[in-house]
Tab-separated table of C-alpha atoms in Angstrom:
chain	number	residue	atom	x	y	z
A	1	MET	CA	24.737	-30.211	-8.938
A	2	GLN	CA	21.225	-29.807	-10.436
A	3	ASP	CA	20.686	-26.080	-8.719
A	4	SER	CA	23.747	-24.326	-10.213
A	5	HIS	CA	23.260	-25.563	-14.236
A	6	PHE	CA	20.821	-23.378	-15.931
A	7	ASP	CA	20.127	-22.783	-19.813
A	8	VAL	CA	20.609	-19.361	-19.766
A	9	VAL	CA	22.435	-17.075	-17.135
A	10	ILE	CA	20.975	-13.896	-16.991
A	11	VAL	CA	23.382	-11.093	-15.327
A	12	GLY	CA	20.505	-8.012	-14.820
A	13	GLY	CA	17.378	-7.889	-13.508
A	14	GLY	CA	16.403	-5.060	-14.664
A	15	MET	CA	13.458	-3.677	-17.443
A	16	VAL	CA	15.783	-5.926	-20.183
A	17	GLY	CA	16.564	-8.381	-18.419
A	18	ALA	CA	13.825	-10.003	-16.207
A	19	ALA	CA	11.227	-9.941	-19.163
A	20	LEU	CA	14.097	-11.623	-21.306
A	21	ALA	CA	14.385	-14.206	-18.515
A	22	CYS	CA	10.313	-14.182	-18.425
A	23	GLY	CA	10.355	-14.751	-22.013
A	24	LEU	CA	12.366	-18.263	-21.791
A	25	ALA	CA	11.102	-19.087	-18.562
A	26	GLN	CA	7.156	-19.206	-20.726
A	27	GLN	CA	9.489	-21.014	-23.450
A	28	GLN	CA	10.845	-24.034	-20.396
A	29	PHE	CA	14.703	-22.406	-20.544
A	30	ARG	CA	16.028	-22.999	-17.546
A	31	VAL	CA	16.674	-19.658	-16.223
A	32	ALA	CA	18.352	-17.695	-13.478
A	33	VAL	CA	19.067	-14.019	-13.022
A	34	ILE	CA	21.197	-11.916	-11.307
A	35	GLU	CA	20.801	-9.241	-9.365
A	36	ARG	CA	22.067	-6.547	-7.287
A	37	ALA	CA	19.510	-6.022	-5.512
A	38	GLU	CA	15.752	-6.300	-5.207
A	39	PRO	CA	13.189	-4.047	-6.313
A	40	ALA	CA	10.706	-1.633	-3.441
A	41	SER	CA	7.073	-2.886	-3.617
A	42	PHE	CA	5.067	-0.611	-4.818
A	43	ASP	CA	3.512	1.692	-2.860
A	44	ALA	CA	0.289	3.421	-3.924
A	45	CYS	CA	0.671	6.414	-1.696
A	46	SER	CA	4.389	6.901	-3.432
A	47	GLU	CA	5.700	10.031	-5.025
A	48	PRO	CA	6.603	8.819	-9.253
A	49	ASP	CA	10.052	7.952	-9.862
A	50	VAL	CA	11.965	10.493	-11.321
A	51	ARG	CA	12.968	7.512	-14.263
A	52	ILE	CA	10.377	7.361	-16.794
A	53	SER	CA	10.106	4.857	-20.176
A	54	ALA	CA	7.592	5.298	-22.593
A	55	ILE	CA	6.513	2.474	-23.330
A	56	GLY	CA	5.765	2.145	-27.364
A	57	ALA	CA	2.778	-0.189	-28.584
A	58	SER	CA	4.925	-3.296	-29.498
A	59	SER	CA	6.937	-2.976	-26.041
A	60	VAL	CA	2.897	-2.992	-24.667
A	61	ALA	CA	2.104	-5.727	-26.780
A	62	LEU	CA	5.476	-8.015	-25.426
A	63	LEU	CA	4.592	-7.487	-21.854
A	64	GLN	CA	1.278	-8.568	-22.412
A	65	GLN	CA	2.181	-11.966	-24.177
A	66	LEU	CA	4.523	-12.441	-20.697
A	67	ASP	CA	0.957	-11.539	-18.509
A	68	VAL	CA	3.217	-8.105	-17.290
A	69	TRP	CA	1.259	-5.940	-18.544
A	70	GLN	CA	-1.788	-6.368	-16.371
A	71	ARG	CA	0.815	-6.046	-13.373
A	72	VAL	CA	1.826	-2.348	-14.399
A	73	GLN	CA	-1.793	-1.074	-15.078
A	74	ALA	CA	-2.833	-2.728	-11.919
A	75	MET	CA	-0.054	-0.247	-9.967
A	76	ARG	CA	1.109	2.790	-11.949
A	77	CYS	CA	0.984	4.052	-15.462
A	78	ALA	CA	-0.340	7.215	-18.324
A	79	PRO	CA	-1.387	6.486	-21.869
A	80	TYR	CA	-0.317	9.667	-23.992
A	81	ARG	CA	-2.447	9.968	-27.537
A	82	GLN	CA	-0.403	12.784	-28.719
A	83	LEU	CA	3.352	13.680	-29.778
A	84	GLU	CA	3.761	17.016	-30.448
A	85	THR	CA	7.270	18.169	-31.701
A	86	TRP	CA	8.725	22.038	-32.649
A	87	GLU	CA	11.228	24.511	-32.542
A	88	TRP	CA	9.778	27.774	-34.512
A	89	GLN	CA	5.536	28.614	-33.174
A	90	ASN	CA	4.904	28.221	-37.022
A	91	ALA	CA	7.155	24.512	-37.813
A	92	HIS	CA	5.758	21.980	-35.973
A	93	VAL	CA	5.140	18.191	-36.168
A	94	LYS	CA	1.679	16.044	-34.849
A	95	PHE	CA	1.829	12.421	-34.573
A	96	ASP	CA	-1.389	11.385	-33.059
A	97	ALA	CA	-2.490	7.088	-32.011
A	98	ALA	CA	-6.422	8.314	-34.176
A	99	SER	CA	-4.534	8.678	-37.655
A	100	LEU	CA	-3.143	4.575	-36.803
A	101	GLY	CA	-5.869	3.317	-35.726
A	102	LEU	CA	-4.698	2.551	-32.442
A	103	PRO	CA	-5.935	3.373	-28.761
A	104	GLU	CA	-2.754	5.436	-27.790
A	105	LEU	CA	1.041	5.486	-29.276
A	106	GLY	CA	2.463	4.235	-25.707
A	107	PHE	CA	1.982	4.212	-22.164
A	108	MET	CA	4.185	6.335	-19.706
A	109	VAL	CA	5.798	4.044	-16.994
A	110	GLU	CA	8.307	4.630	-13.208
A	111	ASN	CA	11.184	2.355	-14.392
A	112	SER	CA	10.064	0.751	-10.609
A	113	VAL	CA	7.194	-0.112	-11.636
A	114	LEU	CA	7.905	-1.628	-13.644
A	115	GLN	CA	10.486	-3.020	-12.419
A	116	ARG	CA	8.907	-4.526	-9.588
A	117	ALA	CA	5.971	-6.027	-11.992
A	118	LEU	CA	8.651	-8.166	-14.237
A	119	TRP	CA	10.330	-9.065	-10.451
A	120	GLU	CA	6.998	-9.965	-8.815
A	121	LYS	CA	6.743	-12.163	-12.880
A	122	MET	CA	9.693	-13.867	-12.612
A	123	GLN	CA	8.901	-15.437	-9.002
A	124	GLN	CA	5.259	-16.434	-10.132
A	125	GLU	CA	7.297	-18.670	-12.986
A	126	GLY	CA	9.907	-20.341	-10.603
A	127	ILE	CA	13.238	-18.542	-12.533
A	128	THR	CA	15.754	-18.230	-9.434
A	129	LEU	CA	16.642	-15.587	-8.703
A	130	ILE	CA	20.287	-14.354	-6.834
A	131	CYS	CA	20.119	-11.020	-5.302
A	132	PRO	CA	21.976	-9.491	-3.425
A	133	ALA	CA	24.509	-11.313	-5.597
A	134	SER	CA	26.998	-9.572	-9.091
A	135	LEU	CA	29.173	-10.841	-11.094
A	136	GLN	CA	32.805	-11.445	-10.430
A	137	GLY	CA	34.389	-13.906	-13.422
A	138	LEU	CA	33.631	-16.006	-16.579
A	139	GLN	CA	35.206	-18.828	-17.632
A	140	PRO	CA	34.652	-20.947	-20.809
A	141	HIS	CA	33.194	-24.278	-19.539
A	142	SER	CA	32.554	-27.306	-21.681
A	143	ALA	CA	29.019	-26.407	-23.362
A	144	GLY	CA	29.461	-23.071	-21.904
A	145	TRP	CA	30.660	-20.621	-19.339
A	146	GLN	CA	31.627	-21.120	-15.503
A	147	VAL	CA	30.188	-18.215	-14.003
A	148	GLN	CA	31.437	-16.940	-10.410
A	149	LEU	CA	29.948	-14.554	-7.644
A	150	ASP	CA	30.636	-11.918	-5.286
A	151	ASN	CA	29.157	-14.171	-2.969
A	152	GLY	CA	31.014	-16.910	-4.101
A	153	GLN	CA	28.931	-19.155	-5.608
A	154	THR	CA	29.814	-20.354	-8.720
A	155	LEU	CA	27.175	-21.608	-11.952
A	156	ASP	CA	27.161	-23.420	-15.015
A	157	ALA	CA	25.260	-22.210	-18.037
A	158	ARG	CA	24.990	-22.972	-21.722
A	159	LEU	CA	24.308	-19.110	-22.260
A	160	VAL	CA	24.720	-15.950	-20.367
A	161	VAL	CA	23.242	-12.796	-21.596
A	162	GLY	CA	24.285	-9.820	-20.582
A	163	ALA	CA	21.650	-7.689	-19.846
A	164	ASP	CA	23.850	-5.332	-16.867
A	165	GLY	CA	23.212	-1.827	-18.630
A	166	ALA	CA	25.519	0.686	-20.321
A	167	ASN	CA	28.937	-0.761	-18.093
A	168	SER	CA	28.405	-4.530	-18.208
A	169	ARG	CA	30.363	-6.132	-17.136
A	170	VAL	CA	29.678	-9.219	-18.436
A	171	ARG	CA	30.633	-7.272	-21.978
A	172	GLN	CA	34.117	-5.911	-20.416
A	173	LEU	CA	34.768	-9.878	-19.420
A	174	ALA	CA	34.630	-11.277	-22.694
A	175	GLY	CA	36.371	-9.237	-23.868
A	176	ILE	CA	33.784	-7.381	-26.325
A	177	GLY	CA	34.714	-3.677	-27.282
A	178	VAL	CA	32.639	-0.267	-27.421
A	179	ARG	CA	32.408	2.300	-30.105
A	180	GLY	CA	30.607	5.920	-28.789
A	181	TRP	CA	31.404	8.775	-27.106
A	182	ASN	CA	30.084	11.259	-24.689
A	183	TYR	CA	27.548	14.103	-26.438
A	184	ALA	CA	27.658	17.785	-25.680
A	185	GLN	CA	23.986	17.682	-23.185
A	186	SER	CA	23.352	15.864	-20.024
A	187	CYS	CA	19.292	16.052	-19.187
A	188	MET	CA	17.650	16.896	-15.856
A	189	LEU	CA	14.523	14.926	-15.554
A	190	ILE	CA	12.121	17.110	-12.596
A	191	SER	CA	8.924	15.352	-11.401
A	192	VAL	CA	6.194	17.795	-10.949
A	193	GLU	CA	2.829	17.848	-9.439
A	194	CYS	CA	0.622	20.241	-12.127
A	195	GLU	CA	-2.319	22.923	-11.566
A	196	GLN	CA	-4.193	20.901	-14.017
A	197	GLU	CA	-4.604	17.269	-15.487
A	198	ALA	CA	-1.407	16.212	-17.186
A	199	GLY	CA	-3.181	15.217	-20.468
A	200	ASP	CA	-2.607	12.970	-22.929
A	201	ALA	CA	0.115	14.851	-25.066
A	202	THR	CA	3.568	14.717	-25.607
A	203	TRP	CA	5.537	17.360	-26.749
A	204	GLN	CA	9.127	18.599	-26.985
A	205	GLN	CA	10.452	22.028	-28.365
A	206	PHE	CA	14.046	22.111	-29.801
A	207	THR	CA	16.191	24.528	-28.179
A	208	PRO	CA	19.851	25.897	-28.928
A	209	GLN	CA	20.941	24.583	-25.944
A	210	GLY	CA	18.609	21.679	-26.038
A	211	PRO	CA	15.332	20.114	-25.976
A	212	ARG	CA	12.579	20.915	-23.368
A	213	ALA	CA	9.888	18.200	-23.203
A	214	PHE	CA	6.662	17.027	-20.888
A	215	LEU	CA	6.210	13.491	-20.441
A	216	PRO	CA	2.178	13.286	-18.933
A	217	LEU	CA	1.916	11.054	-15.773
A	218	PHE	CA	-1.619	9.748	-13.595
A	219	ASP	CA	-3.635	12.550	-12.077
A	220	ARG	CA	-2.314	16.342	-12.233
A	221	ARG	CA	1.578	14.686	-12.552
A	222	ALA	CA	4.193	15.209	-14.865
A	223	SER	CA	7.979	14.660	-15.953
A	224	LEU	CA	9.709	17.514	-17.419
A	225	VAL	CA	12.621	17.152	-19.168
A	226	TRP	CA	15.595	19.068	-19.682
A	227	TYR	CA	18.366	18.861	-21.840
A	228	ASP	CA	21.105	21.600	-21.825
A	229	ALA	CA	25.476	21.846	-21.399
A	230	PRO	CA	26.701	19.257	-18.366
A	231	ALA	CA	28.210	22.921	-16.592
A	232	ARG	CA	24.349	24.316	-16.976
A	233	ILE	CA	22.695	21.108	-15.688
A	234	ARG	CA	25.142	20.821	-13.044
A	235	GLN	CA	24.126	24.309	-11.930
A	236	LEU	CA	20.564	23.734	-12.138
A	237	GLN	CA	20.732	20.401	-10.087
A	238	SER	CA	22.633	22.629	-7.171
A	239	LEU	CA	19.474	24.774	-7.185
A	240	PRO	CA	16.511	25.087	-4.482
A	241	LEU	CA	13.331	23.441	-5.972
A	242	PRO	CA	11.616	26.710	-5.466
A	243	GLN	CA	14.192	28.252	-7.091
A	244	LEU	CA	14.426	25.771	-10.523
A	245	GLU	CA	10.268	26.478	-10.635
A	246	LYS	CA	11.666	29.962	-11.389
A	247	GLU	CA	14.303	28.039	-14.038
A	248	ILE	CA	11.435	26.557	-15.587
A	249	TYR	CA	8.853	29.223	-16.039
A	250	ALA	CA	11.585	31.374	-17.928
A	251	HIS	CA	12.800	28.430	-20.293
A	252	PHE	CA	10.093	26.088	-20.986
A	253	PRO	CA	7.138	27.202	-23.198
A	254	ALA	CA	4.442	28.852	-21.328
A	255	ARG	CA	2.222	25.629	-22.094
A	256	VAL	CA	3.978	24.084	-19.484
A	257	GLY	CA	0.839	26.379	-17.251
A	258	ARG	CA	1.855	26.608	-13.325
A	259	ILE	CA	3.716	23.234	-11.739
A	260	GLN	CA	5.395	22.612	-8.141
A	261	VAL	CA	8.361	20.902	-8.154
A	262	LYS	CA	8.371	17.796	-6.317
A	263	THR	CA	12.311	16.391	-7.216
A	264	ALA	CA	14.834	16.220	-9.320
A	265	ALA	CA	18.012	13.876	-11.010
A	266	SER	CA	20.970	14.346	-14.182
A	267	PHE	CA	22.507	12.249	-16.357
A	268	PRO	CA	25.260	13.114	-18.640
A	269	LEU	CA	24.013	11.776	-22.512
A	270	VAL	CA	26.074	9.135	-24.066
A	271	ARG	CA	26.022	6.976	-27.090
A	272	ARG	CA	27.963	3.657	-27.069
A	273	HIS	CA	27.381	0.721	-29.146
A	274	ALA	CA	29.145	-2.882	-28.435
A	275	THR	CA	31.458	-3.759	-31.903
A	276	ARG	CA	29.357	-7.989	-31.681
A	277	TYR	CA	26.059	-8.993	-29.509
A	278	VAL	CA	27.266	-12.354	-29.466
A	279	MET	CA	30.166	-14.737	-29.215
A	280	PRO	CA	29.342	-18.345	-28.617
A	281	GLY	CA	26.817	-19.593	-25.799
A	282	LEU	CA	27.029	-15.328	-24.470
A	283	ALA	CA	24.938	-12.459	-26.127
A	284	LEU	CA	24.267	-9.157	-24.928
A	285	VAL	CA	20.494	-7.555	-25.295
A	286	GLY	CA	19.242	-3.946	-24.364
A	287	ASP	CA	22.093	-0.675	-22.383
A	288	ALA	CA	24.759	-3.618	-22.624
A	289	ALA	CA	24.773	-2.940	-26.365
A	290	HIS	CA	23.591	-0.100	-27.455
A	291	THR	CA	22.930	3.117	-25.455
A	292	ILE	CA	21.118	5.944	-27.834
A	293	ASN	CA	20.077	9.637	-27.278
A	294	PRO	CA	16.879	9.619	-25.656
A	295	LEU	CA	15.438	12.413	-27.454
A	296	ALA	CA	12.773	9.985	-28.877
A	297	GLY	CA	12.266	7.858	-25.938
A	298	GLN	CA	13.899	4.750	-27.225
A	299	GLY	CA	15.706	3.033	-25.244
A	300	VAL	CA	14.257	0.242	-23.492
A	301	ASN	CA	12.502	-0.412	-26.479
A	302	LEU	CA	15.254	-1.193	-28.945
A	303	GLY	CA	15.646	-3.183	-25.547
A	304	TYR	CA	12.803	-5.096	-26.141
A	305	ARG	CA	13.206	-5.389	-29.675
A	306	ASP	CA	15.967	-7.235	-28.607
A	307	VAL	CA	14.503	-9.109	-26.051
A	308	ASP	CA	11.715	-10.433	-29.139
A	309	ALA	CA	14.328	-11.558	-31.212
A	310	LEU	CA	16.238	-13.714	-29.184
A	311	ILE	CA	12.974	-15.918	-27.699
A	312	THR	CA	12.798	-15.962	-31.707
A	313	THR	CA	15.695	-16.816	-32.320
A	314	LEU	CA	16.590	-19.408	-29.654
A	315	VAL	CA	12.825	-20.486	-29.495
A	316	GLU	CA	13.316	-21.434	-33.778
A	317	ALA	CA	17.460	-23.076	-33.021
A	318	ARG	CA	16.000	-25.440	-30.627
A	319	ASN	CA	12.728	-26.983	-32.210
A	320	GLN	CA	15.049	-27.777	-35.034
A	321	ALA	CA	17.537	-29.381	-32.949
A	322	GLU	CA	19.847	-27.053	-33.598
A	323	LEU	CA	22.540	-26.207	-31.234
A	324	TRP	CA	20.558	-23.287	-29.804
A	325	SER	CA	23.901	-21.427	-27.458
A	326	SER	CA	26.378	-21.859	-30.413
A	327	ASP	CA	27.584	-18.697	-32.257
A	328	ALA	CA	25.973	-19.631	-35.914
A	329	VAL	CA	22.503	-19.337	-33.993
A	330	LEU	CA	23.036	-16.345	-31.754
A	331	GLN	CA	24.967	-14.649	-35.100
A	332	ARG	CA	21.286	-14.628	-36.119
A	333	TYR	CA	20.271	-12.507	-33.482
A	334	HIS	CA	23.494	-10.518	-34.039
A	335	ARG	CA	22.766	-9.499	-37.629
A	336	GLN	CA	18.809	-8.865	-36.908
A	337	ARG	CA	19.121	-6.157	-33.891
A	338	TYR	CA	22.727	-4.780	-34.878
A	339	LYS	CA	21.590	-2.994	-38.084
A	340	ASP	CA	18.233	-1.492	-36.647
A	341	ASN	CA	19.688	-0.616	-33.433
A	342	LEU	CA	22.284	1.208	-35.932
A	343	LEU	CA	20.014	3.071	-37.386
A	344	MET	CA	17.461	4.015	-34.950
A	345	GLN	CA	21.100	5.428	-33.153
A	346	GLY	CA	22.053	6.975	-36.181
A	347	GLY	CA	18.349	8.566	-36.425
A	348	MET	CA	18.702	10.280	-33.038
A	349	ASP	CA	22.985	11.271	-34.114
A	350	LEU	CA	21.052	13.394	-36.854
A	351	PHE	CA	18.194	14.968	-34.514
A	352	TYR	CA	21.124	15.869	-31.839
A	353	PHE	CA	23.505	17.451	-34.422
A	354	ALA	CA	20.639	19.259	-36.748
A	355	PHE	CA	19.146	20.581	-33.413
A	356	SER	CA	22.306	21.727	-31.378
A	357	ASN	CA	23.803	23.711	-34.117
A	358	LYS	CA	22.981	27.751	-34.191
A	359	LEU	CA	23.653	28.156	-37.886
A	360	PRO	CA	20.382	30.271	-39.417
A	361	PRO	CA	20.628	28.387	-43.027
A	362	LEU	CA	20.250	24.931	-40.822
A	363	ARG	CA	17.783	26.197	-38.492
A	364	PHE	CA	15.815	27.653	-41.217
A	365	ALA	CA	16.594	23.799	-43.187
A	366	ARG	CA	15.184	21.954	-39.853
A	367	ASN	CA	12.579	23.856	-39.510
A	368	LEU	CA	12.099	23.398	-42.822
A	369	ALA	CA	11.950	19.930	-42.648
A	370	LEU	CA	9.357	19.881	-39.637
A	371	ILE	CA	6.956	21.112	-41.999
A	372	ALA	CA	7.412	19.005	-44.425
A	373	ALA	CA	7.388	16.181	-41.908
A	374	GLU	CA	4.037	17.863	-40.666
A	375	ASN	CA	2.553	17.582	-44.152
A	376	ALA	CA	4.176	13.941	-45.327
A	377	GLY	CA	1.197	11.956	-45.162
A	378	GLU	CA	1.339	8.492	-45.768
A	379	LEU	CA	5.266	8.629	-45.306
A	380	LYS	CA	4.839	10.317	-41.635
A	381	ARG	CA	2.499	6.920	-40.337
A	382	LYS	CA	5.047	5.318	-41.101
A	383	VAL	CA	7.514	6.548	-40.022
A	384	LEU	CA	5.245	6.561	-36.551
A	385	ARG	CA	4.911	2.688	-37.328
A	386	TYR	CA	8.392	1.944	-37.403
A	387	ALA	CA	9.566	3.705	-34.323
A	388	LEU	CA	6.586	2.119	-32.077
A	389	GLY	CA	8.080	-1.022	-34.031
A	390	LEU	CA	4.630	-1.602	-35.287
């Protein structure tokens, strides 16, 4: 019987769910994780994952606390120390780590590397990993939930956490609604090999069709990000790689240099926000709770802020001898994270709508705003600190 009873059952063992599992296990909660497939073992000779996350300073600090960051560094990651964005050539905004007294702003990490490092840490922590499996049903049960899996297993949990992505099955079965829309852009990720070293600066140029971004990786590897209308992205996705290279030279800034395209993938841009993050004995984290325009690479970083807040909330409640899985306790997590995530979503939407408009007066106004931001001094540093979660 003990093997099917857990303090916390986390549905989804990706970058956010696995981090939550490690954090709760460190705090002596009995944790099970349900995941569809184990991440592949790391191969240093492998091509980089086309999916890249910009891990900010506060997220690195969380991963260090979880004793996971050393594993990531032993695999692959690349620091970035400068961030630059512009539309007009005379309206650049530059951020650098030195202005905050930091060694770096963050790291570019392949999603597959982070997932593998976290998976190995879960195995080391003795977390019960139920894989391959997926959620079939949820039923309220005594002081928690009964979790039914597609392999016939049934688990009892005081707390169920949905960390199962934007199309969260936990959220759907719990009857939690979402608000949101599809943006009029899609995003293409292009893994490239550069003629020169990729460096430690990431940059993004705004165009009326959508931003063009450069993310430095290890050695001479980099990731290009191309935002455009969905039909245009589909057309680019269908091109042979040599033809895609020609399109990159035609539409990216010259500073991208000579590159060779290795692989590419695309996805639609969707904004979603759950109407609530919690109910008695149940909570949502990461993309299950909120998805955001990836303009500033904040997606997984917001997920890690969720993880940090939920762990802190549960541990403090347990230390005060409160019923830590109760709605009253979980509402503290909801109140802390909902406003912060909504603010970040709104900020990214403001950028998206402001820079997607071709009206000349608005183009003038937004570039004037970029010039003002570059010269904002302490306010500029405060914005950067907030974005990094500091």
